[in-house]
Coordinates of N, CA and C and ligand atoms in Angstrom, one line a residue:
M1 N 115.2 200.4 121.2 CA 114.7 199.1 121.6 C 115.8 198.0 121.3
T2 N 116.2 198.0 120.1 CA 117.3 197.0 119.8 C 118.6 197.7 119.6
C3 N 119.7 197.0 119.6 CA 120.9 197.7 119.4 C 121.2 197.9 117.9
F4 N 120.3 197.4 117.0 CA 120.5 197.5 115.6 C 119.6 198.7 115.1
R5 N 120.1 199.2 114.0 CA 119.3 200.3 113.4 C 117.9 199.8 112.8
Y6 N 118.0 198.6 112.3 CA 116.8 198.1 111.6 C 116.3 196.7 112.2
L7 N 115.0 196.5 112.2 CA 114.4 195.3 112.6 C 113.7 194.7 111.4
I8 N 113.9 193.4 111.1 CA 113.2 192.8 110.0 C 112.5 191.6 110.6
A9 N 111.2 191.6 110.5 CA 110.4 190.5 111.1 C 109.6 189.8 109.9
G10 N 109.6 188.5 110.0 CA 108.9 187.7 109.0 C 107.6 187.1 109.6
N11 N 106.5 187.4 109.1 CA 105.2 186.9 109.5 C 104.8 185.7 108.6
W12 N 104.9 184.5 109.1 CA 104.6 183.3 108.2 C 103.1 183.1 108.0
K13 N 102.3 183.8 108.8 CA 100.9 183.6 108.8 C 100.6 182.1 108.9
M14 N 99.6 181.6 108.2 CA 99.2 180.2 108.4 C 99.9 179.3 107.4
H15 N 101.3 179.3 107.6 CA 102.1 178.5 106.7 C 103.1 177.7 107.5
G16 N 103.5 176.5 107.0 CA 104.6 175.8 107.6 C 104.3 174.5 108.3
T17 N 105.2 173.5 108.1 CA 105.1 172.3 108.8 C 106.4 172.1 109.6
L18 N 106.5 171.1 110.4 CA 107.7 170.9 111.2 C 108.9 170.7 110.3
S19 N 108.8 169.9 109.3 CA 109.9 169.6 108.4 C 110.3 170.8 107.6
Q20 N 109.3 171.6 107.1 CA 109.7 172.8 106.4 C 110.4 173.8 107.3
T21 N 110.0 173.9 108.6 CA 110.6 174.8 109.5 C 112.0 174.5 109.8
R22 N 112.3 173.2 109.9 CA 113.7 172.7 110.1 C 114.5 173.1 108.9
E23 N 114.0 172.8 107.7 CA 114.8 173.1 106.5 C 115.0 174.7 106.4
Y24 N 113.9 175.4 106.6 CA 113.9 176.9 106.5 C 115.0 177.5 107.5
L25 N 114.9 177.1 108.7 CA 115.8 177.7 109.7 C 117.3 177.3 109.5
D26 N 117.4 176.1 109.1 CA 118.8 175.6 108.8 C 119.4 176.5 107.7
T27 N 118.6 176.7 106.6 CA 119.0 177.6 105.5 C 119.3 179.0 105.9
L28 N 118.3 179.6 106.7 CA 118.4 181.0 107.1 C 119.6 181.2 108.0
K29 N 119.9 180.3 108.9 CA 121.0 180.4 109.8 C 122.3 180.4 108.9
K30 N 122.4 179.6 108.0 CA 123.6 179.5 107.1 C 123.7 180.8 106.3
L31 N 122.6 181.3 105.8 CA 122.7 182.5 105.0 C 123.1 183.8 105.8
L32 N 122.6 183.8 107.0 CA 122.8 185.0 107.9 C 124.2 185.0 108.6
G33 N 124.6 183.8 109.0 CA 125.8 183.7 109.8 C 125.6 184.2 111.2
E34 N 126.6 184.5 111.9 CA 126.5 184.9 113.3 C 126.1 186.3 113.6
D35 N 126.4 187.2 112.6 CA 126.1 188.6 112.8 C 125.3 189.1 111.6
P36 N 124.0 189.0 111.7 CA 123.2 189.5 110.5 C 123.2 191.0 110.3
G37 N 123.6 191.8 111.3 CA 123.7 193.2 111.2 C 122.3 193.9 111.3
A38 N 121.3 193.2 111.7 CA 119.9 193.7 111.9 C 119.3 192.8 112.9
E39 N 118.2 193.3 113.6 CA 117.5 192.5 114.5 C 116.6 191.6 113.6
V40 N 116.7 190.3 113.8 CA 115.9 189.4 112.9 C 114.9 188.6 113.7
V41 N 113.7 188.6 113.3 CA 112.6 187.9 114.0 C 111.8 187.0 113.0
V42 N 111.5 185.8 113.4 CA 110.6 185.0 112.6 C 109.3 184.7 113.5
C43 N 108.2 184.8 112.8 CA 106.9 184.6 113.6 C 106.1 183.5 112.9
P44 N 106.4 182.2 113.3 CA 105.7 181.1 112.7 C 104.4 180.9 113.4
P45 N 103.5 180.0 112.9 CA 102.3 179.7 113.7 C 102.6 179.1 115.0
F46 N 101.6 179.0 115.9 CA 101.8 178.5 117.3 C 102.4 177.1 117.2
T47 N 101.9 176.2 116.3 CA 102.4 174.8 116.3 C 103.9 174.7 116.1
L48 N 104.5 175.7 115.5 CA 105.9 175.6 115.2 C 106.8 176.4 116.1
L49 N 106.2 177.1 117.0 CA 107.1 178.0 117.9 C 108.1 177.3 118.7
A50 N 107.7 176.2 119.3 CA 108.7 175.5 120.2 C 109.9 175.0 119.3
E51 N 109.6 174.4 118.2 CA 110.7 174.0 117.3 C 111.5 175.1 116.8
A52 N 110.9 176.3 116.5 CA 111.6 177.4 116.0 C 112.6 178.0 117.1
V53 N 112.0 178.0 118.3 CA 112.9 178.5 119.5 C 114.1 177.5 119.7
S54 N 113.8 176.3 119.6 CA 114.9 175.3 119.8 C 115.9 175.4 118.7
L55 N 115.5 175.5 117.5 CA 116.4 175.6 116.4 C 117.2 176.9 116.3
T56 N 116.7 177.9 116.9 CA 117.4 179.2 116.8 C 118.2 179.6 118.0
R57 N 118.1 178.7 119.0 CA 118.9 178.9 120.3 C 120.3 179.1 119.9
G58 N 120.9 180.2 120.5 CA 122.3 180.4 120.3 C 122.6 181.1 118.9
S59 N 121.6 181.4 118.2 CA 121.7 182.1 116.9 C 121.2 183.5 117.1
P60 N 121.4 184.4 116.1 CA 120.9 185.8 116.2 C 119.4 185.9 115.8
I61 N 118.8 184.8 115.5 CA 117.4 184.9 115.1 C 116.4 184.8 116.3
H62 N 115.5 185.7 116.4 CA 114.5 185.7 117.5 C 113.2 185.2 117.0
V63 N 112.4 184.7 118.0 CA 111.1 184.1 117.6 C 110.0 184.9 118.2
G64 N 109.0 185.1 117.4 CA 107.8 185.8 117.9 C 106.5 185.1 117.5
A65 N 105.4 185.3 118.2 CA 104.1 184.7 117.9 C 103.3 185.7 117.1
Q66 N 102.3 185.2 116.5 CA 101.5 186.0 115.6 C 100.3 186.6 116.3
D67 N 100.0 186.2 117.5 CA 98.8 186.7 118.3 C 98.9 186.1 119.6
M68 N 98.1 186.5 120.6 CA 98.0 185.9 121.9 C 96.7 186.4 122.5
F69 N 96.3 185.8 123.6 CA 95.1 186.3 124.4 C 95.7 187.1 125.6
W70 N 94.8 187.9 126.2 CA 95.3 188.9 127.2 C 95.3 188.3 128.6
E71 N 94.4 187.3 128.9 CA 94.5 186.7 130.2 C 95.7 185.7 130.3
D72 N 96.2 185.6 131.5 CA 97.4 184.7 131.7 C 97.0 183.2 131.6
W73 N 95.9 182.8 132.3 CA 95.5 181.4 132.3 C 93.9 181.4 132.4
G74 N 93.3 180.3 132.2 CA 91.9 180.2 132.5 C 91.1 179.4 131.4
P75 N 89.8 179.4 131.6 CA 88.9 178.7 130.7 C 88.7 179.4 129.4
Y76 N 89.7 179.5 128.5 CA 89.6 180.2 127.2 C 90.0 179.2 126.1
T77 N 89.1 178.3 125.8 CA 89.4 177.2 124.9 C 90.0 177.8 123.6
G78 N 91.1 177.2 123.2 CA 91.7 177.6 121.9 C 92.7 178.7 122.0
E79 N 92.8 179.4 123.1 CA 93.7 180.6 123.2 C 95.0 180.2 123.8
V80 N 96.0 181.1 123.5 CA 97.4 181.0 124.0 C 97.8 182.3 124.7
S81 N 98.4 182.2 125.9 CA 98.7 183.4 126.6 C 100.1 183.9 126.6
A82 N 100.3 185.1 127.1 CA 101.7 185.7 127.1 C 102.6 184.8 128.0
P83 N 102.2 184.4 129.2 CA 103.2 183.6 129.9 C 103.6 182.3 129.2
M84 N 102.6 181.7 128.4 CA 102.9 180.5 127.7 C 104.0 180.8 126.6
L85 N 103.8 181.9 125.9 CA 104.8 182.3 124.9 C 106.2 182.6 125.5
K86 N 106.1 183.3 126.6 CA 107.4 183.6 127.3 C 108.1 182.3 127.7
D87 N 107.3 181.4 128.3 CA 107.8 180.2 128.8 C 108.5 179.4 127.6
L88 N 107.9 179.5 126.4 CA 108.5 178.8 125.3 C 109.8 179.4 124.8
G89 N 110.0 180.7 125.1 CA 111.2 181.4 124.7 C 111.0 182.4 123.6
C90 N 109.7 182.8 123.4 CA 109.4 183.8 122.4 C 109.9 185.2 123.0
R91 N 110.3 186.1 122.1 CA 110.7 187.4 122.5 C 109.7 188.5 122.0
Y92 N 109.0 188.2 120.9 CA 108.1 189.2 120.3 C 106.7 188.5 120.1
V93 N 105.7 189.4 120.0 CA 104.4 188.9 119.6 C 103.7 190.0 118.7
I94 N 103.2 189.6 117.6 CA 102.4 190.5 116.7 C 101.1 190.7 117.3
V95 N 100.6 191.9 117.4 CA 99.3 192.2 118.0 C 98.5 193.1 117.1
G96 N 97.2 192.7 116.9 CA 96.3 193.6 116.1 C 96.6 193.6 114.6
H97 N 97.1 192.5 114.1 CA 97.3 192.4 112.6 C 96.0 192.7 111.9
S98 N 96.0 193.3 110.7 CA 94.8 193.6 110.1 C 94.0 192.3 109.7
E99 N 94.7 191.2 109.5 CA 93.9 190.0 109.2 C 93.1 189.6 110.5
R100 N 93.6 189.8 111.7 CA 92.9 189.5 112.9 C 91.7 190.5 113.0
R101 N 92.0 191.8 112.7 CA 91.0 192.8 112.8 C 89.8 192.5 111.8
Q102 N 90.2 192.2 110.6 CA 89.2 192.1 109.5 C 88.5 190.7 109.6
L103 N 89.3 189.7 109.7 CA 88.7 188.3 109.6 C 88.1 187.8 110.9
F104 N 88.6 188.3 112.0 CA 88.2 187.7 113.3 C 87.6 188.8 114.2
G105 N 87.4 190.0 113.6 CA 86.6 191.0 114.3 C 87.3 191.6 115.5
E106 N 88.7 191.5 115.5 CA 89.4 192.1 116.7 C 89.3 193.6 116.8
K107 N 89.0 194.1 118.0 CA 88.8 195.5 118.2 C 90.0 196.1 118.9
D108 N 90.1 197.5 118.8 CA 91.2 198.2 119.4 C 91.3 197.9 120.9
R109 N 90.1 197.8 121.6 CA 90.1 197.5 123.0 C 90.8 196.2 123.3
E110 N 90.5 195.2 122.4 CA 91.2 193.9 122.7 C 92.7 194.0 122.4
V111 N 93.0 194.7 121.3 CA 94.4 194.9 121.0 C 95.1 195.5 122.2
R112 N 94.5 196.5 122.8 CA 95.1 197.2 124.0 C 95.3 196.2 125.1
E113 N 94.4 195.3 125.4 CA 94.5 194.4 126.5 C 95.7 193.4 126.1
K114 N 95.8 193.1 124.9 CA 96.9 192.2 124.5 C 98.3 192.9 124.6
V115 N 98.3 194.1 124.2 CA 99.6 194.9 124.3 C 100.0 194.9 125.8
K116 N 99.1 195.2 126.7 CA 99.4 195.4 128.1 C 99.9 194.0 128.7
A117 N 99.2 192.9 128.3 CA 99.5 191.6 128.8 C 100.9 191.2 128.2
A118 N 101.2 191.5 127.0 CA 102.5 191.2 126.4 C 103.6 191.9 127.2
L119 N 103.4 193.2 127.5 CA 104.4 194.0 128.2 C 104.6 193.5 129.6
K120 N 103.5 193.2 130.3 CA 103.6 192.7 131.6 C 104.4 191.4 131.7
N121 N 104.3 190.6 130.6 CA 105.1 189.3 130.6 C 106.4 189.4 129.8
D122 N 106.9 190.6 129.7 CA 108.2 190.8 129.1 C 108.3 190.3 127.7
L123 N 107.2 190.4 126.9 CA 107.3 190.2 125.5 C 107.2 191.6 124.8
I124 N 107.8 191.7 123.6 CA 107.8 192.9 122.9 C 106.7 192.9 121.9
P125 N 105.6 193.7 122.0 CA 104.5 193.7 121.1 C 104.8 194.4 119.8
I126 N 104.5 193.9 118.7 CA 104.6 194.6 117.4 C 103.1 194.9 117.0
V127 N 102.8 196.1 117.2 CA 101.4 196.5 117.2 C 101.1 197.0 115.7
C128 N 100.1 196.4 115.1 CA 99.9 196.7 113.7 C 98.7 197.7 113.5
V129 N 98.9 198.7 112.7 CA 97.8 199.6 112.3 C 97.9 199.8 110.8
G130 N 96.7 200.3 110.2 CA 96.7 200.6 108.8 C 95.3 200.7 108.3
E131 N 95.2 201.4 107.2 CA 93.9 201.7 106.6 C 93.6 200.8 105.4
T132 N 92.3 200.6 105.1 CA 91.8 199.9 104.0 C 91.9 200.8 102.7
L133 N 91.8 200.2 101.6 CA 91.8 201.0 100.3 C 90.7 202.0 100.3
E134 N 89.5 201.6 100.7 CA 88.4 202.5 100.7 C 88.6 203.7 101.6
Q135 N 89.2 203.4 102.8 CA 89.5 204.5 103.7 C 90.5 205.4 103.2
R136 N 91.5 204.9 102.5 CA 92.5 205.7 101.9 C 91.9 206.6 100.8
E137 N 91.1 206.0 100.0 CA 90.5 206.7 98.9 C 89.5 207.8 99.4
Q138 N 89.0 207.6 100.5 CA 88.1 208.6 101.1 C 88.9 209.7 101.9
G139 N 90.2 209.6 101.9 CA 91.0 210.5 102.6 C 91.0 210.3 104.1
L140 N 90.7 209.1 104.6 CA 90.5 208.9 106.0 C 91.7 208.2 106.7
T141 N 92.8 208.1 105.9 CA 94.0 207.3 106.4 C 94.4 207.8 107.8
E142 N 94.6 209.1 108.0 CA 95.2 209.6 109.3 C 94.1 209.4 110.4
R143 N 92.9 209.6 110.0 CA 91.9 209.5 111.1 C 91.8 208.0 111.6
V144 N 91.8 207.1 110.6 CA 91.8 205.7 111.0 C 93.0 205.2 111.8
V145 N 94.1 205.7 111.3 CA 95.4 205.3 112.0 C 95.4 205.9 113.4
Y146 N 95.0 207.1 113.5 CA 94.9 207.8 114.8 C 94.0 207.0 115.8
Q147 N 92.8 206.6 115.3 CA 91.9 205.9 116.1 C 92.5 204.6 116.6
Q148 N 93.2 203.9 115.7 CA 93.8 202.6 116.0 C 94.9 202.8 117.1
L149 N 95.7 203.8 116.9 CA 96.8 204.1 117.8 C 96.2 204.4 119.2
E150 N 95.3 205.3 119.2 CA 94.7 205.7 120.5 C 94.0 204.6 121.2
G151 N 93.2 203.8 120.4 CA 92.5 202.7 121.0 C 93.3 201.6 121.4
S152 N 94.4 201.4 120.7 CA 95.3 200.2 121.0 C 96.4 200.5 122.0
L153 N 96.7 201.8 122.1 CA 98.0 202.0 122.9 C 97.8 203.0 124.0
E154 N 96.5 203.4 124.3 CA 96.4 204.4 125.4 C 96.6 203.7 126.7
G155 N 97.1 204.5 127.7 CA 97.2 203.9 129.1 C 98.4 203.1 129.4
L156 N 99.4 203.2 128.5 CA 100.6 202.5 128.8 C 101.4 203.3 129.9
E157 N 102.1 202.5 130.8 CA 102.7 203.2 131.9 C 104.2 203.2 131.8
G158 N 104.8 204.3 132.4 CA 106.2 204.4 132.5 C 107.0 204.0 131.3
E159 N 108.0 203.2 131.5 CA 108.9 202.9 130.4 C 108.2 201.8 129.4
E160 N 107.0 201.4 129.7 CA 106.4 200.4 128.8 C 106.3 200.9 127.4
V161 N 106.1 202.2 127.3 CA 106.0 202.8 125.9 C 107.2 202.6 125.1
Q162 N 108.4 202.5 125.8 CA 109.6 202.4 125.0 C 109.9 200.9 124.5
R163 N 109.0 200.0 125.0 CA 109.2 198.6 124.6 C 108.3 198.2 123.5
I164 N 107.4 199.1 123.0 CA 106.6 198.7 121.9 C 107.2 199.0 120.5
I165 N 106.7 198.2 119.5 CA 107.1 198.5 118.1 C 105.8 198.6 117.4
V166 N 105.7 199.6 116.5 CA 104.5 199.8 115.7 C 104.8 199.5 114.3
A167 N 103.9 198.7 113.7 CA 104.0 198.4 112.3 C 102.9 199.0 111.5
Y168 N 103.2 199.9 110.5 CA 102.2 200.5 109.6 C 102.1 199.5 108.4
E169 N 100.9 198.9 108.4 CA 100.6 198.0 107.3 C 99.3 198.4 106.6
P170 N 99.4 199.2 105.5 CA 98.2 199.5 104.8 C 97.5 198.2 104.3
V171 N 96.3 198.0 104.6 CA 95.6 196.8 104.3 C 95.7 196.4 102.8
W172 N 95.5 197.4 102.0 CA 95.5 197.2 100.5 C 96.8 196.8 100.0
A173 N 97.9 196.9 100.8 CA 99.2 196.5 100.3 C 99.6 195.1 100.8
I174 N 98.8 194.5 101.6 CA 99.1 193.2 102.2 C 98.8 192.1 101.2
G175 N 99.8 191.3 100.8 CA 99.5 190.2 100.0 C 99.0 190.5 98.6
T176 N 99.1 191.7 98.2 CA 98.5 192.1 96.9 C 99.6 192.3 95.9
G177 N 100.9 192.4 96.3 CA 101.9 192.8 95.4 C 102.0 194.3 95.1
R178 N 101.0 195.0 95.6 CA 100.9 196.4 95.4 C 101.4 197.2 96.6
N179 N 102.7 197.3 96.7 CA 103.3 198.0 97.9 C 103.0 199.5 97.8
A180 N 103.0 200.1 99.1 CA 102.8 201.5 99.2 C 104.0 202.3 98.6
E181 N 103.7 203.4 98.0 CA 104.8 204.3 97.6 C 105.6 204.6 98.9
P182 N 106.9 204.5 98.8 CA 107.8 204.8 100.0 C 107.4 206.2 100.6
G183 N 107.2 207.2 99.8 CA 106.9 208.5 100.3 C 105.6 208.5 101.0
D184 N 104.6 207.8 100.5 CA 103.3 207.7 101.2 C 103.5 207.0 102.6
A185 N 104.3 205.9 102.6 CA 104.5 205.2 103.8 C 105.2 206.1 104.8
Q186 N 106.2 206.9 104.4 CA 106.9 207.8 105.2 C 105.9 208.8 105.8
E187 N 105.0 209.3 105.0 CA 104.1 210.3 105.5 C 103.3 209.8 106.6
V188 N 102.8 208.5 106.5 CA 102.0 208.0 107.6 C 102.9 207.6 108.8
A189 N 104.1 207.2 108.5 CA 105.1 206.8 109.6 C 105.3 208.1 110.4
A190 N 105.5 209.2 109.7 CA 105.8 210.5 110.5 C 104.6 210.9 111.3
F191 N 103.4 210.7 110.7 CA 102.1 211.0 111.4 C 102.0 210.1 112.7
I192 N 102.3 208.8 112.5 CA 102.2 207.9 113.7 C 103.2 208.4 114.8
K193 N 104.4 208.7 114.4 CA 105.4 209.2 115.4 C 104.9 210.4 116.1
K194 N 104.4 211.3 115.3 CA 103.9 212.6 115.9 C 102.8 212.3 116.9
E195 N 101.9 211.4 116.5 CA 100.7 211.1 117.4 C 101.2 210.4 118.7
L196 N 102.2 209.5 118.5 CA 102.7 208.8 119.7 C 103.4 209.8 120.7
Q197 N 104.0 210.8 120.1 CA 104.7 211.8 120.9 C 103.7 212.7 121.6
A198 N 102.6 212.9 120.9 CA 101.5 213.7 121.5 C 100.9 212.9 122.7
M199 N 100.8 211.6 122.6 CA 100.3 210.7 123.6 C 101.3 210.6 124.8
Y200 N 102.5 210.4 124.4 CA 103.5 209.9 125.5 C 104.7 210.8 125.6
G201 N 104.8 211.9 124.9 CA 105.9 212.9 125.1 C 107.2 212.2 124.7
E202 N 108.2 212.6 125.5 CA 109.6 212.1 125.2 C 109.8 210.6 125.2
R203 N 108.9 210.0 126.0 CA 109.0 208.5 126.1 C 108.8 207.8 124.8
A204 N 108.1 208.5 123.9 CA 107.8 207.9 122.6 C 108.9 208.0 121.6
L205 N 109.9 208.8 121.9 CA 110.9 209.1 120.9 C 111.7 207.9 120.3
G206 N 111.9 206.9 121.2 CA 112.6 205.8 120.7 C 111.8 204.6 120.1
I207 N 110.5 204.8 119.9 CA 109.7 203.7 119.3 C 110.1 203.5 117.9
S208 N 110.3 202.2 117.6 CA 110.7 201.8 116.2 C 109.4 201.6 115.4
L209 N 109.4 202.0 114.2 CA 108.3 201.8 113.3 C 108.7 201.0 112.1
L210 N 107.9 200.0 111.8 CA 108.1 199.1 110.7 C 107.1 199.4 109.6
Y211 N 107.5 199.2 108.4 CA 106.5 199.2 107.3 C 106.2 197.7 106.9
G212 N 104.9 197.4 106.6 CA 104.6 196.1 106.1 C 103.6 196.2 104.9
G213 N 103.7 195.3 104.0 CA 102.8 195.3 102.8 C 103.6 195.1 101.5
S214 N 103.6 193.8 101.1 CA 104.3 193.5 99.8 C 105.8 193.9 99.8
V215 N 106.5 193.8 101.0 CA 107.9 194.1 101.0 C 108.7 192.9 100.4
K216 N 109.6 193.2 99.5 CA 110.5 192.2 98.9 C 111.9 192.7 98.7
P217 N 112.8 191.9 98.4 CA 114.2 192.4 98.2 C 114.3 193.6 97.3
E218 N 113.4 193.6 96.3 CA 113.5 194.7 95.3 C 113.1 196.0 95.8
N219 N 112.2 196.1 96.8 CA 111.7 197.4 97.3 C 112.1 197.7 98.7
I220 N 112.8 196.8 99.5 CA 113.1 197.1 100.9 C 113.9 198.4 101.1
E221 N 114.9 198.6 100.2 CA 115.7 199.7 100.4 C 115.0 201.0 100.4
S222 N 114.0 201.1 99.5 CA 113.2 202.4 99.3 C 112.5 202.7 100.6
Y223 N 112.1 201.7 101.4 CA 111.5 202.0 102.7 C 112.5 202.4 103.7
L224 N 113.6 201.6 103.8 CA 114.6 201.9 104.8 C 115.2 203.3 104.6
E225 N 115.1 203.8 103.4 CA 115.7 205.2 103.2 C 114.8 206.3 103.9
Q226 N 113.6 205.9 104.3 CA 112.7 206.9 104.8 C 113.1 207.1 106.3
P227 N 113.1 208.4 106.7 CA 113.6 208.7 108.1 C 112.8 208.1 109.2
D228 N 111.5 207.9 109.0 CA 110.7 207.4 110.1 C 110.4 205.9 110.1
I229 N 111.1 205.2 109.2 CA 110.9 203.7 109.1 C 112.2 203.0 109.5
Q230 N 112.0 202.1 110.5 CA 113.2 201.4 111.1 C 113.2 199.9 110.8
G231 N 112.4 199.5 109.8 CA 112.4 198.1 109.5 C 111.2 197.7 108.8
A232 N 111.0 196.4 108.7 CA 109.8 195.9 107.9 C 109.2 194.6 108.6
L233 N 107.9 194.5 108.4 CA 107.2 193.3 108.7 C 106.8 192.6 107.4
V234 N 107.4 191.5 107.1 CA 107.4 190.9 105.8 C 106.5 189.6 105.9
G235 N 105.5 189.6 105.0 CA 104.7 188.4 104.9 C 105.2 187.4 103.8
G236 N 104.6 187.4 102.7 CA 104.9 186.4 101.6 C 106.4 186.2 101.4
A237 N 107.2 187.3 101.3 CA 108.6 187.1 100.9 C 109.4 186.5 102.1
S238 N 108.8 186.5 103.3 CA 109.6 185.9 104.4 C 109.5 184.3 104.3
L239 N 108.6 183.8 103.5 CA 108.4 182.4 103.4 C 109.6 181.7 102.7
D240 N 110.3 182.5 101.9 CA 111.5 181.9 101.2 C 112.7 182.4 102.0
P241 N 113.5 181.5 102.6 CA 114.6 182.0 103.4 C 115.6 182.8 102.6
H242 N 115.7 182.5 101.3 CA 116.7 183.3 100.4 C 116.2 184.7 100.3
A243 N 114.9 184.9 100.0 CA 114.4 186.3 99.8 C 114.4 187.0 101.2
F244 N 114.1 186.3 102.3 CA 114.1 186.9 103.6 C 115.5 187.4 103.9
A245 N 116.5 186.5 103.7 CA 117.9 186.8 104.0 C 118.4 188.0 103.1
S246 N 117.9 188.1 101.9 CA 118.3 189.2 101.0 C 117.8 190.5 101.6
I247 N 116.6 190.5 102.1 CA 116.0 191.7 102.7 C 116.9 192.1 103.9
I248 N 117.2 191.1 104.7 CA 118.0 191.4 105.9 C 119.4 191.9 105.5
K249 N 120.0 191.4 104.5 CA 121.3 191.8 104.1 C 121.3 193.3 103.6
I250 N 120.2 193.6 102.9 CA 120.1 195.0 102.4 C 120.0 195.9 103.7
A251 N 119.2 195.5 104.7 CA 119.1 196.3 105.9 C 120.4 196.4 106.6
S252 N 121.1 195.3 106.6 CA 122.4 195.3 107.3 C 123.4 196.2 106.7
K253 N 123.4 196.3 105.4 CA 124.4 197.2 104.7 C 124.1 198.6 105.0
R254 N 122.9 199.0 105.3 CA 122.5 200.4 105.6 C 122.8 200.6 107.1
G255 N 122.7 199.5 107.9 CA 122.8 199.7 109.4 C 124.2 199.7 109.9
Ligands
13P301 P1 102.9 190.6 102.6 O1 104.3 190.9 102.7 O2 102.6 189.2 102.1 O3 102.1 191.7 101.8 O4 102.2 190.6 104.1 C1 102.5 191.7 104.9 C2 102.0 191.4 106.3 O5 100.8 191.2 106.5 C3 103.0 191.1 107.3 O6 102.4 191.1 108.6

């Protein structure tokens, strides 16, 4: 997908003002320089996307949105579409984040519509899957992840499959400081890749898989050491440009 071995994406969630964004991106650009050695993506809230695109133009930092609606235009009050994000200059969009699934009732069928709309509009969807603590404790991790993959990603056509990125984010590891054991994350990452290959054959071979859930500079390397993990989706630690840049630098040294 990318020419780098690793992709590091920062999900700011509902954080940030215009002035903070200016300061943040100014610092991040200085810390990373012209060749960060990894694909770098920041995903601010909708209100900051235009500013983020403008401030990162000509730099190696790409901008992604945190969600979108699947229709292109129409009477959908409060929604934002893929053509709008593309028009702004976004390159990525996070789809099916567990916070959207849990807090806003988003279903696999809706995630699938969003993935298709993103691809149709030349955006790269970062599709999130992951189990809750209860599901893990009941031994349901693979079943839940399989259902999310099948429900969110079936029916992709041709080379569309090669343009998606999958993020494995165990819900219990998000924002809790309790990151998954790297070996456990690898186990699920390998399962996801196997299932994607069962769905799409050889076309699924190049799909990048990210780990997300309490990633920080202190633990990033242990994930990147895993054979089926090609990067990270970082929440809390991405809010500090110094911590985010440290994560990217560790990825870059390996890449
Ligand atoms: P934290 O890194 O804050 O756990 O968040 C992970 C996440 O949800 C990224 O999308």
